[in-house]
Amino acid sequence: MGLIKTEKFTNQQNEIALIAKVIGHPARVAILQHLFKINACVCGDLVDEIGLAQSTISQHLKELKHMGLIKGSVEGTSVCYCIDTENWSKMKQIMTQFLDQDVSNNTCC
């Protein structure tokens, strides 16, 4: 299979695909749900909460942070993570617009 030529697609299409890829892993969904549930920054209890190895959790946190859905701050020897509410709202708006496309006039099949 060849490389995907992202330049053939609009910025919005590429952004939707990136969002879908980042939230397309159940561990990342679980991390986001936990951060919303506690409504605070988390500084290390994710391994116990999610049940995966620290290195695995760290990789998922890196992906979520790279996408801008979470942000981290250093507190002592640990990094604390929380939802980046501004970027979350932007992502939500992009995905809502995409998912709310009207298909009621669809005459196919």
PDB file of C-alpha atoms in Angstrom:
ATOM      1  CA  MET A   1       0.000   0.000   0.000  1.00  0.00           C
ATOM      2  CA  GLY A   2       1.365   3.412  -0.940  1.00  0.00           C
ATOM      3  CA  LEU A   3       1.801   6.459   1.217  1.00  0.00           C
ATOM      4  CA  ILE A   4      -1.247   8.605   1.840  1.00  0.00           C
ATOM      5  CA  LYS A   5      -0.909  11.888   0.013  1.00  0.00           C
ATOM      6  CA  THR A   6      -2.387  14.253   2.591  1.00  0.00           C
ATOM      7  CA  GLU A   7      -1.872  17.251   0.321  1.00  0.00           C
ATOM      8  CA  LYS A   8      -4.679  15.910  -1.887  1.00  0.00           C
ATOM      9  CA  PHE A   9      -7.142  16.521   0.937  1.00  0.00           C
ATOM     10  CA  THR A  10      -8.373  19.687   2.604  1.00  0.00           C
ATOM     11  CA  ASN A  11      -6.993  20.863   5.921  1.00  0.00           C
ATOM     12  CA  GLN A  12     -10.348  20.008   7.498  1.00  0.00           C
ATOM     13  CA  GLN A  13     -10.296  16.469   6.103  1.00  0.00           C
ATOM     14  CA  ASN A  14      -6.756  15.932   7.385  1.00  0.00           C
ATOM     15  CA  GLU A  15      -7.665  17.352  10.787  1.00  0.00           C
ATOM     16  CA  ILE A  16     -10.736  15.116  11.127  1.00  0.00           C
ATOM     17  CA  ALA A  17      -8.609  12.095  10.211  1.00  0.00           C
ATOM     18  CA  LEU A  18      -5.976  13.021  12.819  1.00  0.00           C
ATOM     19  CA  ILE A  19      -8.602  13.477  15.520  1.00  0.00           C
ATOM     20  CA  ALA A  20     -10.189  10.149  14.645  1.00  0.00           C
ATOM     21  CA  LYS A  21      -6.797   8.444  14.755  1.00  0.00           C
ATOM     22  CA  VAL A  22      -5.902   9.889  18.147  1.00  0.00           C
ATOM     23  CA  ILE A  23      -9.212   9.039  19.806  1.00  0.00           C
ATOM     24  CA  GLY A  24      -9.421   5.748  17.918  1.00  0.00           C
ATOM     25  CA  HIS A  25      -7.680   3.753  20.652  1.00  0.00           C
ATOM     26  CA  PRO A  26      -9.662   2.519  23.674  1.00  0.00           C
ATOM     27  CA  ALA A  27      -6.836   3.357  26.098  1.00  0.00           C
ATOM     28  CA  ARG A  28      -6.888   6.994  24.953  1.00  0.00           C
ATOM     29  CA  VAL A  29     -10.666   7.089  25.270  1.00  0.00           C
ATOM     30  CA  ALA A  30     -10.329   5.686  28.803  1.00  0.00           C
ATOM     31  CA  ILE A  31      -7.703   8.299  29.690  1.00  0.00           C
ATOM     32  CA  LEU A  32      -9.905  11.126  28.416  1.00  0.00           C
ATOM     33  CA  GLN A  33     -12.951   9.756  30.222  1.00  0.00           C
ATOM     34  CA  HIS A  34     -10.975   9.496  33.466  1.00  0.00           C
ATOM     35  CA  LEU A  35      -9.729  13.086  33.154  1.00  0.00           C
ATOM     36  CA  PHE A  36     -13.280  14.297  32.600  1.00  0.00           C
ATOM     37  CA  LYS A  37     -14.601  12.189  35.478  1.00  0.00           C
ATOM     38  CA  ILE A  38     -12.132  13.521  38.043  1.00  0.00           C
ATOM     39  CA  ASN A  39     -12.415  17.059  36.638  1.00  0.00           C
ATOM     40  CA  ALA A  40      -8.864  17.797  37.757  1.00  0.00           C
ATOM     41  CA  CYS A  41      -5.278  17.192  36.762  1.00  0.00           C
ATOM     42  CA  VAL A  42      -3.935  13.699  37.286  1.00  0.00           C
ATOM     43  CA  CYS A  43      -0.360  13.146  38.392  1.00  0.00           C
ATOM     44  CA  GLY A  44       0.354   9.459  38.072  1.00  0.00           C
ATOM     45  CA  ASP A  45      -2.608   7.313  39.103  1.00  0.00           C
ATOM     46  CA  LEU A  46      -3.457   6.490  35.489  1.00  0.00           C
ATOM     47  CA  VAL A  47      -1.531   3.216  35.571  1.00  0.00           C
ATOM     48  CA  ASP A  48      -3.796   1.889  38.321  1.00  0.00           C
ATOM     49  CA  GLU A  49      -6.920   3.405  36.766  1.00  0.00           C
ATOM     50  CA  ILE A  50      -6.357   2.222  33.182  1.00  0.00           C
ATOM     51  CA  GLY A  51      -4.493  -0.997  33.982  1.00  0.00           C
ATOM     52  CA  LEU A  52      -1.687  -0.684  31.454  1.00  0.00           C
ATOM     53  CA  ALA A  53       2.078  -0.382  31.874  1.00  0.00           C
ATOM     54  CA  GLN A  54       3.532   3.053  32.649  1.00  0.00           C
ATOM     55  CA  SER A  55       5.385   3.122  29.323  1.00  0.00           C
ATOM     56  CA  THR A  56       2.160   2.375  27.443  1.00  0.00           C
ATOM     57  CA  ILE A  57       0.248   5.060  29.341  1.00  0.00           C
ATOM     58  CA  SER A  58       3.075   7.519  28.658  1.00  0.00           C
ATOM     59  CA  GLN A  59       2.891   6.833  24.917  1.00  0.00           C
ATOM     60  CA  HIS A  60      -0.869   7.395  24.870  1.00  0.00           C
ATOM     61  CA  LEU A  61      -0.491  10.608  26.892  1.00  0.00           C
ATOM     62  CA  LYS A  62       2.138  11.768  24.390  1.00  0.00           C
ATOM     63  CA  GLU A  63      -0.270  11.229  21.488  1.00  0.00           C
ATOM     64  CA  LEU A  64      -3.128  13.025  23.262  1.00  0.00           C
ATOM     65  CA  LYS A  65      -0.847  15.903  24.188  1.00  0.00           C
ATOM     66  CA  HIS A  66       0.584  16.135  20.663  1.00  0.00           C
ATOM     67  CA  MET A  67      -2.973  16.481  19.330  1.00  0.00           C
ATOM     68  CA  GLY A  68      -3.626  19.149  21.946  1.00  0.00           C
ATOM     69  CA  LEU A  69      -6.501  17.365  23.665  1.00  0.00           C
ATOM     70  CA  ILE A  70      -4.645  17.324  26.981  1.00  0.00           C
ATOM     71  CA  LYS A  71      -1.975  19.510  28.493  1.00  0.00           C
ATOM     72  CA  GLY A  72       0.675  18.734  31.043  1.00  0.00           C
ATOM     73  CA  SER A  73       2.535  20.652  33.686  1.00  0.00           C
ATOM     74  CA  VAL A  74       5.559  19.628  35.705  1.00  0.00           C
ATOM     75  CA  GLU A  75       4.977  19.414  39.436  1.00  0.00           C
ATOM     76  CA  GLY A  76       8.048  18.250  41.291  1.00  0.00           C
ATOM     77  CA  THR A  77       9.210  15.001  39.740  1.00  0.00           C
ATOM     78  CA  SER A  78       5.936  14.196  37.983  1.00  0.00           C
ATOM     79  CA  VAL A  79       3.950  15.569  35.068  1.00  0.00           C
ATOM     80  CA  CYS A  80       0.294  16.307  35.731  1.00  0.00           C
ATOM     81  CA  TYR A  81      -2.207  16.065  32.896  1.00  0.00           C
ATOM     82  CA  CYS A  82      -5.632  17.570  32.351  1.00  0.00           C
ATOM     83  CA  ILE A  83      -8.022  18.251  29.475  1.00  0.00           C
ATOM     84  CA  ASP A  84      -7.104  21.266  27.347  1.00  0.00           C
ATOM     85  CA  THR A  85     -10.600  22.726  27.361  1.00  0.00           C
ATOM     86  CA  GLU A  86      -9.957  25.237  24.575  1.00  0.00           C
ATOM     87  CA  ASN A  87      -8.638  22.606  22.156  1.00  0.00           C
ATOM     88  CA  TRP A  88     -11.307  20.128  23.277  1.00  0.00           C
ATOM     89  CA  SER A  89     -13.999  22.653  22.306  1.00  0.00           C
ATOM     90  CA  LYS A  90     -12.376  23.210  18.910  1.00  0.00           C
ATOM     91  CA  MET A  91     -12.144  19.462  18.301  1.00  0.00           C
ATOM     92  CA  LYS A  92     -15.753  19.005  19.365  1.00  0.00           C
ATOM     93  CA  GLN A  93     -16.903  21.710  16.946  1.00  0.00           C
ATOM     94  CA  ILE A  94     -14.961  20.167  14.045  1.00  0.00           C
ATOM     95  CA  MET A  95     -16.279  16.669  14.729  1.00  0.00           C
ATOM     96  CA  THR A  96     -19.854  17.839  15.344  1.00  0.00           C
ATOM     97  CA  GLN A  97     -19.885  19.672  12.015  1.00  0.00           C
ATOM     98  CA  PHE A  98     -18.582  16.532  10.311  1.00  0.00           C
ATOM     99  CA  LEU A  99     -20.974  14.139  12.081  1.00  0.00           C
ATOM    100  CA  ASP A 100     -24.031  16.382  11.663  1.00  0.00           C
ATOM    101  CA  GLN A 101     -23.976  16.245   7.870  1.00  0.00           C
ATOM    102  CA  ASP A 102     -27.529  15.725   6.685  1.00  0.00           C
ATOM    103  CA  VAL A 103     -28.176  12.422   4.985  1.00  0.00           C
ATOM    104  CA  SER A 104     -31.980  12.591   5.055  1.00  0.00           C
ATOM    105  CA  ASN A 105     -32.180  13.192   1.287  1.00  0.00           C
ATOM    106  CA  ASN A 106     -30.081  10.148   0.518  1.00  0.00           C
ATOM    107  CA  THR A 107     -31.794   8.056  -2.172  1.00  0.00           C
ATOM    108  CA  CYS A 108     -29.076   5.425  -2.424  1.00  0.00           C
ATOM    109  CA  CYS A 109     -29.999   1.800  -1.635  1.00  0.00           C
TER     110      CYS A 109
END
